[in-house]
XYZ file of C-alpha atoms in Angstrom:
582
model
C 96.902 98.308 87.284
C 96.827 96.939 90.777
C 95.842 93.271 90.708
C 95.462 90.515 93.243
C 98.347 88.095 93.493
C 96.422 85.132 94.785
C 93.150 83.316 94.070
C 92.029 82.473 97.587
C 89.623 85.412 97.570
C 87.631 83.893 94.705
C 86.676 80.851 96.748
C 85.855 82.933 99.773
C 83.658 85.228 97.674
C 81.294 82.294 97.151
C 80.830 81.708 100.888
C 77.264 82.432 102.032
C 76.664 85.412 104.308
C 74.666 84.353 107.356
C 72.195 87.043 108.319
C 71.863 87.905 111.993
C 68.762 89.536 113.397
C 70.704 91.849 115.679
C 72.297 95.287 115.774
C 72.290 97.445 112.668
C 71.401 94.475 110.430
C 67.857 94.766 111.752
C 67.603 97.836 109.534
C 67.834 95.588 106.521
C 64.956 93.379 107.675
C 62.753 96.394 108.266
C 63.307 97.632 104.703
C 63.323 94.322 102.829
C 60.168 92.418 102.159
C 59.187 89.005 100.864
C 58.301 90.567 97.497
C 59.095 93.826 95.748
C 58.409 95.729 92.546
C 60.293 98.230 90.477
C 64.056 98.397 90.407
C 66.756 100.524 92.060
C 70.118 100.089 90.366
C 72.952 100.930 92.747
C 76.450 101.097 91.301
C 79.476 100.609 93.546
C 83.094 100.978 92.486
C 85.736 99.703 94.878
C 89.496 99.310 95.069
C 90.406 95.950 93.467
C 91.558 94.241 96.674
C 88.297 94.872 98.570
C 85.904 94.486 95.637
C 85.453 90.686 95.988
C 84.380 90.999 99.639
C 81.920 93.800 98.881
C 80.540 92.000 95.839
C 79.962 88.751 97.742
C 78.058 90.611 100.455
C 76.024 92.651 97.959
C 75.215 89.544 95.887
C 73.963 87.747 98.985
C 71.804 90.711 99.947
C 70.270 90.857 96.454
C 69.720 87.073 96.387
C 67.830 87.331 99.672
C 65.432 89.903 98.202
C 67.086 93.280 98.682
C 64.493 96.049 98.697
C 63.925 99.593 99.875
C 60.308 100.556 100.525
C 59.100 97.543 98.503
C 61.302 98.515 95.546
C 63.802 95.868 94.427
C 67.501 96.711 94.612
C 70.133 95.543 92.125
C 73.760 96.179 93.032
C 76.672 96.211 90.627
C 80.101 96.135 92.271
C 83.035 96.787 89.958
C 86.746 97.092 90.631
C 88.721 100.164 89.581
C 91.972 101.740 90.618
C 91.278 104.668 92.976
C 93.421 107.023 90.865
C 91.216 106.364 87.820
C 88.001 107.108 89.708
C 89.596 110.164 91.321
C 90.498 111.504 87.874
C 86.909 110.990 86.692
C 85.443 112.692 89.782
C 87.946 115.551 89.470
C 87.001 116.043 85.826
C 83.322 116.081 86.718
C 83.926 118.825 89.294
C 86.334 120.812 87.141
C 89.461 120.393 89.266
C 92.953 119.042 88.690
C 94.768 116.842 91.167
C 98.547 117.067 91.298
C 100.084 114.081 89.524
C 96.760 112.405 88.685
C 96.339 113.549 85.103
C 93.216 113.656 82.989
C 90.321 111.208 83.204
C 90.574 108.334 80.727
C 86.963 108.633 79.640
C 86.330 104.943 80.300
C 85.827 105.218 84.062
C 82.297 106.199 85.091
C 81.634 107.827 88.456
C 79.509 105.426 90.555
C 76.812 105.992 93.168
C 79.101 104.660 95.891
C 82.875 104.762 95.801
C 85.110 102.707 98.088
C 88.679 103.862 97.404
C 91.548 102.489 99.441
C 92.017 105.718 101.381
C 90.143 108.796 102.550
C 93.056 110.864 101.272
C 91.419 110.718 97.834
C 88.338 112.412 99.260
C 90.454 115.026 101.052
C 92.496 115.764 97.947
C 89.394 116.254 95.811
C 87.849 118.590 98.354
C 90.980 120.640 98.975
C 91.776 120.668 95.254
C 88.784 122.889 94.599
C 85.842 120.484 94.288
C 83.752 122.553 96.697
C 80.553 120.719 95.717
C 82.193 117.377 96.441
C 80.684 116.359 99.773
C 80.177 112.590 99.895
C 77.772 111.196 102.458
C 78.860 108.639 105.048
C 82.558 108.142 104.120
C 82.983 105.885 107.162
C 85.693 103.250 107.033
C 84.669 99.650 106.252
C 88.146 98.053 106.284
C 91.743 98.753 107.099
C 95.248 97.814 106.033
C 98.238 99.318 107.854
C 100.969 100.844 105.716
C 104.243 99.028 106.334
C 107.805 99.137 105.086
C 108.176 96.061 102.880
C 111.675 94.547 102.852
C 113.077 91.276 101.533
C 113.472 89.121 104.643
C 117.282 88.831 104.372
C 117.551 92.637 104.228
C 115.081 93.085 107.090
C 117.088 90.659 109.211
C 120.159 92.870 108.826
C 118.130 95.708 110.326
C 117.173 93.625 113.359
C 113.746 92.426 112.218
C 111.590 91.126 113.808
C 113.010 91.971 117.249
C 114.112 95.565 116.673
C 111.568 98.341 116.230
C 112.625 100.820 113.535
C 111.504 104.403 113.030
C 111.016 106.553 109.955
C 114.031 108.551 111.079
C 116.081 105.341 110.892
C 114.827 104.803 107.343
C 115.598 108.422 106.389
C 119.151 107.960 107.625
C 119.543 104.827 105.495
C 117.991 106.362 102.391
C 120.225 109.457 102.463
C 123.503 107.802 103.545
C 126.637 107.709 101.384
C 125.645 104.167 100.383
C 121.884 104.579 100.298
C 119.382 101.793 100.788
C 117.668 100.946 97.496
C 114.262 102.242 98.520
C 111.425 102.649 96.048
C 107.910 103.997 96.016
C 104.736 103.752 93.977
C 104.021 107.225 92.582
C 102.578 108.917 95.707
C 100.362 111.271 93.723
C 98.640 108.163 92.316
C 98.887 105.653 95.152
C 97.585 106.009 98.718
C 100.154 103.698 100.342
C 102.931 105.560 98.552
C 101.474 108.856 99.777
C 101.310 107.545 103.338
C 104.984 106.557 103.174
C 105.893 109.915 101.642
C 104.115 111.794 104.435
C 105.854 109.701 107.099
C 109.295 110.149 105.555
C 108.709 113.892 105.005
C 107.722 114.262 108.655
C 110.941 112.505 109.661
C 112.943 114.845 107.416
C 111.235 117.889 108.925
C 112.404 116.672 112.313
C 116.049 117.148 111.264
C 115.722 120.877 111.832
C 113.263 123.674 112.433
C 110.222 123.278 110.172
C 110.933 125.104 106.926
C 114.630 125.486 107.733
C 117.307 124.880 105.056
C 118.405 121.719 106.913
C 114.884 120.283 106.918
C 114.343 121.185 103.272
C 117.678 119.688 102.270
C 116.869 116.434 104.091
C 113.448 116.260 102.466
C 114.740 116.931 98.965
C 117.532 114.380 99.380
C 115.108 111.680 100.521
C 112.618 112.362 97.724
C 115.278 112.257 95.033
C 116.579 108.946 96.326
C 113.055 107.492 96.305
C 112.464 108.844 92.822
C 115.310 106.753 91.403
C 113.235 103.628 92.105
C 109.720 104.925 91.693
C 107.018 103.328 89.612
C 103.577 104.391 88.497
C 102.421 100.756 88.737
C 102.379 98.789 91.970
C 102.995 95.491 90.187
C 106.031 96.957 88.466
C 107.499 98.013 91.800
C 106.842 94.604 93.330
C 108.644 92.995 90.396
C 111.794 94.876 91.393
C 112.168 92.949 94.636
C 114.759 90.155 94.334
C 113.461 87.103 92.533
C 116.315 84.871 93.646
C 117.851 84.075 97.018
C 121.304 84.524 95.536
C 123.156 87.278 97.500
C 123.978 89.182 94.305
C 120.294 89.208 93.298
C 119.307 90.461 96.749
C 121.959 93.200 96.574
C 120.771 94.290 93.113
C 117.051 94.164 93.889
C 114.788 96.658 95.589
C 115.420 96.766 99.338
C 112.476 98.704 100.755
C 109.144 100.276 99.795
C 106.089 101.626 101.585
C 103.244 99.227 100.799
C 100.073 98.087 102.496
C 99.990 95.067 104.762
C 97.620 93.488 102.258
C 100.186 93.977 99.480
C 102.824 92.109 101.460
C 100.466 89.243 102.283
C 99.309 88.997 98.661
C 102.902 89.003 97.410
C 104.006 86.323 99.859
C 101.011 84.158 98.995
C 102.620 83.527 95.593
C 105.507 81.776 97.390
C 108.299 83.969 95.993
C 111.905 82.808 96.421
C 112.528 85.751 98.747
C 109.483 86.602 100.907
C 108.833 90.153 102.054
C 108.895 91.190 105.697
C 106.383 93.773 106.879
C 108.043 96.325 109.175
C 105.697 98.422 111.289
C 107.696 101.619 111.709
C 107.186 104.261 114.386
C 105.337 106.532 114.303
C 102.627 104.475 112.605
C 101.870 105.984 109.188
C 98.392 106.726 107.959
C 96.707 103.375 107.123
C 94.501 102.570 104.176
C 90.979 102.969 105.572
C 88.573 102.165 102.678
C 85.838 104.806 103.137
C 82.289 104.020 102.010
C 81.625 107.266 100.146
C 78.119 107.889 98.827
C 78.830 110.380 96.064
C 76.831 113.624 95.914
C 73.913 113.987 93.562
C 72.489 110.457 93.675
C 68.755 109.898 93.988
C 67.296 109.589 97.516
C 66.165 105.998 96.897
C 69.711 105.044 95.910
C 71.034 106.785 99.000
C 68.626 104.682 101.081
C 69.816 101.508 99.371
C 73.432 102.524 99.986
C 72.651 103.003 103.677
C 71.357 99.440 103.996
C 74.314 98.062 102.043
C 76.649 99.857 104.440
C 74.916 98.132 107.348
C 75.623 94.778 105.694
C 79.264 95.795 105.413
C 79.432 96.517 109.138
C 78.847 92.961 110.345
C 81.221 90.323 111.691
C 80.448 88.244 108.614
C 81.816 90.951 106.330
C 84.886 91.191 108.558
C 85.479 87.482 107.900
C 85.158 88.099 104.181
C 87.755 90.848 104.511
C 90.083 88.374 106.200
C 90.046 86.212 103.071
C 91.304 89.275 101.189
C 94.045 89.916 103.801
C 92.223 93.002 105.042
C 91.331 93.994 108.582
C 88.127 95.433 109.959
C 87.867 99.227 110.261
C 89.055 99.200 113.880
C 92.205 97.271 113.012
C 91.012 93.877 114.303
C 90.770 90.937 111.947
C 88.285 88.232 111.107
C 88.577 84.468 110.996
C 91.379 83.092 108.873
C 93.458 86.274 108.731
C 97.169 85.401 108.637
C 98.949 88.336 110.284
C 102.508 89.023 109.118
C 105.314 88.141 111.518
C 105.778 91.024 113.940
C 102.380 92.604 113.299
C 101.101 94.563 116.310
C 98.162 92.955 118.058
C 94.853 94.786 117.526
C 94.407 94.638 121.288
C 97.441 96.914 121.698
C 95.666 99.751 119.902
C 98.662 100.192 117.657
C 96.645 99.721 114.479
C 93.318 101.027 115.656
C 91.416 104.227 115.069
C 87.886 105.234 116.039
C 85.394 103.428 113.853
C 83.783 105.705 111.287
C 86.549 108.311 111.375
C 88.809 106.562 108.898
C 92.569 106.755 108.855
C 92.789 110.477 108.059
C 91.103 111.886 111.159
C 92.887 115.110 112.044
C 95.049 115.097 108.895
C 95.491 118.572 107.443
C 94.650 118.612 103.706
C 97.320 121.297 103.288
C 99.912 118.780 104.466
C 98.884 116.376 101.711
C 98.895 119.171 99.135
C 102.364 120.309 100.157
C 103.746 116.754 100.148
C 102.367 115.889 96.695
C 103.370 119.253 95.225
C 106.904 119.020 96.607
C 107.228 115.491 95.265
C 106.041 116.558 91.808
C 108.459 119.486 91.630
C 111.478 117.661 93.049
C 111.088 114.569 90.871
C 110.276 116.073 87.481
C 112.240 118.070 84.928
C 111.299 121.178 83.010
C 112.270 124.351 81.181
C 111.012 127.599 82.651
C 111.300 131.345 82.295
C 110.607 133.179 85.558
C 109.371 136.747 85.049
C 109.191 139.077 88.076
C 107.288 142.367 88.288
C 109.579 145.180 89.516
C 107.108 148.053 89.049
C 106.936 150.736 91.722
C 104.023 149.098 93.535
C 106.256 146.129 94.381
C 107.882 148.412 96.969
C 104.741 148.079 99.138
C 105.449 146.659 102.583
C 103.917 143.327 103.650
C 102.815 143.474 107.279
C 102.753 139.706 107.625
C 106.384 139.502 106.444
C 107.930 141.742 109.118
C 107.846 144.758 106.843
C 109.542 143.162 103.827
C 108.367 144.495 100.484
C 106.303 142.547 97.974
C 109.360 142.255 95.775
C 111.530 140.948 98.599
C 108.906 138.313 99.476
C 108.682 137.301 95.808
C 112.452 136.984 95.407
C 112.652 134.946 98.632
C 109.999 132.552 97.303
C 111.872 132.238 94.001
C 115.121 131.475 95.832
C 113.425 128.806 97.921
C 111.842 127.282 94.833
C 115.228 127.202 93.111
C 116.458 124.716 95.701
C 113.742 122.246 94.693
C 114.877 121.976 91.075
C 117.646 119.550 90.160
C 120.314 120.212 87.554
C 118.184 118.761 84.735
C 115.980 121.865 84.824
C 116.611 124.799 82.507
C 115.602 128.142 84.032
C 115.956 131.781 83.035
C 115.053 135.063 84.732
C 113.487 138.286 83.464
C 112.164 141.362 85.246
C 109.521 143.753 83.910
C 107.926 147.149 84.500
C 107.612 149.896 81.831
C 110.508 151.258 79.783
C 112.803 149.036 81.806
C 115.375 148.476 79.054
C 115.089 151.509 76.806
C 111.623 151.284 75.234
C 111.239 147.656 76.303
C 109.129 146.809 79.358
C 111.258 143.759 80.190
C 114.903 142.930 80.786
C 116.713 139.613 80.604
C 118.690 139.007 83.791
C 119.736 135.396 83.163
C 119.147 133.427 79.929
C 117.372 130.055 79.999
C 120.084 127.459 80.547
C 120.468 124.168 82.452
C 120.884 124.621 86.186
C 124.000 122.473 85.999
C 125.755 125.581 84.688
C 123.259 128.304 85.547
C 122.420 127.923 89.245
C 124.908 130.448 90.633
C 124.027 132.964 87.935
C 120.349 132.685 88.911
C 121.142 133.187 92.582
C 123.169 136.270 91.739
C 120.477 137.468 89.355
C 117.763 137.180 91.997
C 119.985 139.038 94.473
C 120.314 141.892 91.982
C 116.574 142.391 91.432
C 115.484 145.865 92.559
C 112.196 147.787 92.178
C 111.866 150.461 89.505
C 109.751 153.588 89.340
C 107.746 152.351 86.392
C 104.282 150.918 85.947
C 103.179 147.373 85.010
C 103.929 146.533 81.376
C 102.200 143.171 81.574
C 100.944 142.576 78.025
C 104.119 143.425 76.081
C 106.155 141.375 78.551
C 103.888 138.341 78.336
C 104.017 138.323 74.548
C 107.810 138.684 74.469
C 108.266 135.948 77.099
C 106.023 133.575 75.148
C 108.003 134.171 71.959
C 111.297 133.640 73.802
C 110.268 130.295 75.319
C 108.825 129.192 71.988
C 112.039 130.164 70.189
C 114.114 127.387 71.771
C 111.284 125.044 72.737
C 112.713 121.806 74.135
C 111.051 118.394 73.591
C 110.744 115.988 76.504
C 110.213 118.784 79.020
C 107.327 120.978 80.083
C 108.168 124.393 78.659
C 106.630 127.083 80.826
C 106.478 130.717 81.893
C 105.889 131.684 85.521
C 105.098 135.371 85.878
C 104.754 137.173 89.230
C 102.834 140.467 89.291
C 100.950 142.682 91.735
C 98.868 144.738 89.348
C 96.991 145.203 86.099
C 98.548 146.242 82.813
C 99.384 149.955 82.953
C 101.305 150.507 79.725
C 99.447 153.005 77.560
C 102.026 152.643 74.794
C 101.862 148.852 74.614
C 99.535 146.344 73.028
C 95.983 145.929 74.287
C 94.491 142.906 75.998
C 92.631 142.029 72.815
C 95.812 142.274 70.732
C 97.721 140.095 73.195
C 95.089 137.353 73.041
C 94.963 137.502 69.246
C 98.742 137.153 68.939
C 98.915 134.329 71.472
C 96.249 132.440 69.524
C 98.290 132.875 66.363
C 101.549 131.804 68.030
C 100.149 128.835 69.933
C 101.319 125.491 68.542
C 99.597 122.364 69.958
C 102.689 120.352 68.973
C 104.907 122.620 71.083
C 102.786 123.677 74.080
C 103.941 126.344 76.503
C 102.231 126.505 79.858
C 101.713 129.977 81.280
C 101.329 130.355 85.037
C 100.576 133.802 86.428
C 100.864 134.397 90.171
C 99.022 137.557 91.182
C 99.961 139.234 94.453
C 97.712 141.653 96.356
C 94.273 143.151 95.831
C 95.038 145.085 92.644
C 95.350 142.001 90.452
C 92.466 141.281 88.089
C 91.862 137.562 87.714
C 89.402 138.330 84.930
C 92.282 139.949 83.027
C 94.577 136.964 83.509
C 92.243 134.020 82.900
C 91.798 134.560 79.121
C 95.601 134.528 78.750
C 96.068 131.174 80.452
C 92.934 129.790 78.752
C 94.679 130.204 75.398
C 98.139 129.086 76.401
C 97.275 126.386 78.913
C 98.007 126.988 82.552
C 96.249 128.847 85.290
C 96.281 132.159 87.158
C 96.773 132.056 90.932
C 95.794 135.152 92.887
C 96.415 135.755 96.584
C 95.820 138.820 98.713
C 98.554 137.626 101.077
C 102.007 137.897 99.465
C 103.487 135.552 102.088
C 101.513 132.721 100.435
C 103.270 132.949 97.070
C 105.820 130.273 98.030
C 103.027 127.754 98.578
C 101.231 128.882 95.422
C 104.419 128.605 93.371
C 104.789 125.005 94.550
C 101.177 124.164 93.644
C 101.463 125.873 90.266
C 104.553 123.950 89.171
C 103.102 120.661 90.440
C 99.982 121.039 88.283
C 101.953 121.044 85.051
C 100.816 118.688 82.273
C 102.960 115.753 81.120
C 105.925 116.739 78.966
C 105.469 116.609 75.203
C 107.838 114.424 73.172
């Protein structure tokens, strides 16, 4: 859990908020009266570091007689990690976020959510929560994302006089003697995600976007970061040197993407080795603390939330933010804010963004999805059987792929995906059609073995894949593949099947859909789960045929009419895997 490292915010939370009869705050006076009846209970959940400032403001508003249309307002402001609320919201809307996991069941979705970053809102929307359309979502605070370094290490890099770039960091992270850089799990932490996006962008700049050079640089950087990753921010902070002894500094963590507020909170504890905040170019996406009124709340609550937002838009609230080491939404700071050494002046515009747009204005949700999916695939281990349809219809040409066939596009995507997996993965390869190997609809090309000894065989196997003249023997193949993966099920890894197909089952001599489902139910062992992912290509695939299969086994069917998208879908599919069973 993310927790504050200092107690100064507690004293500041008790400071009275002076009301000004000016600007948007007039809206409050128009709605509030000297007396009220009834009760509107507004629940607000905020990131832990901003919760004290919001609570102090809300408490003052309630103490002064908060009301909407003569109805009294009570506001409860609780602190919760954004990843926990995101999991609860995702569960409510029936979607899964890469790397987030299942909701704990103890976190309740509030009326108003103030996460640390708008990226949570973007990820929920792009993840499939189509009904998730929060109102407002304007930023109420800001904290730039910086590269945190122990001061002695930062000094060696020219801090505070020299301005570093993310390309400089990439070079250090991937050198023969790499910098000990770490990261908070970017699928669960907004500052970690911001750093990941910035470093990935720097890696993409090493070659043409999507080129082998760019992919190699990205994979190398992510694997280096993964060696010092942590799912808990406090755990990562504990890895910074706790002694000024040179050997302790050399053995400790040397760099991590954190928020400015994190650095200030850490240094407020007077550690033996303070952290320097390096503001790298180009400036990464900041934490922007959106005020998100969640969909489905009652109109009277929405009205109360609107007035509360006005109270959080005043100079007085900005001063409360300063006591929490947070800036105002435009990047400027209130009274008492102690800016880190070398922090850009708000007047320079270096930390500013248009008020109300948040820190993600113009950010493509697909970029976030690709970054989190790539991270998940590159940094996890698994055991997988890839099964590729080689039926006659896979000869069809794909106009968007310069005339390459469906099979060629599929093999190219598999080859590209192979580069993402490290040697700890175990992967095998089958092809299928009808009567492909005597009476069998499937053929083993490469057995499931660790990539440490199997990588070249898989490359050669993929190069040998050719289309047949047969039909689509989907059901017999799926059952045989499930039995094969179950046969040598490996603990500690996600055991999975990824099957690529462009059609429905067309094997009149094989088992039926009903028989397949019945046998899978019988074979399924909750103690040894096998995730089945089916990637359907083209317009002839029946999602209704595939969904009952993955509903039994665990997994999900992905169907695209555009075969050129299967590389992206493959990445998303692998990233959505459940935690490994042990």
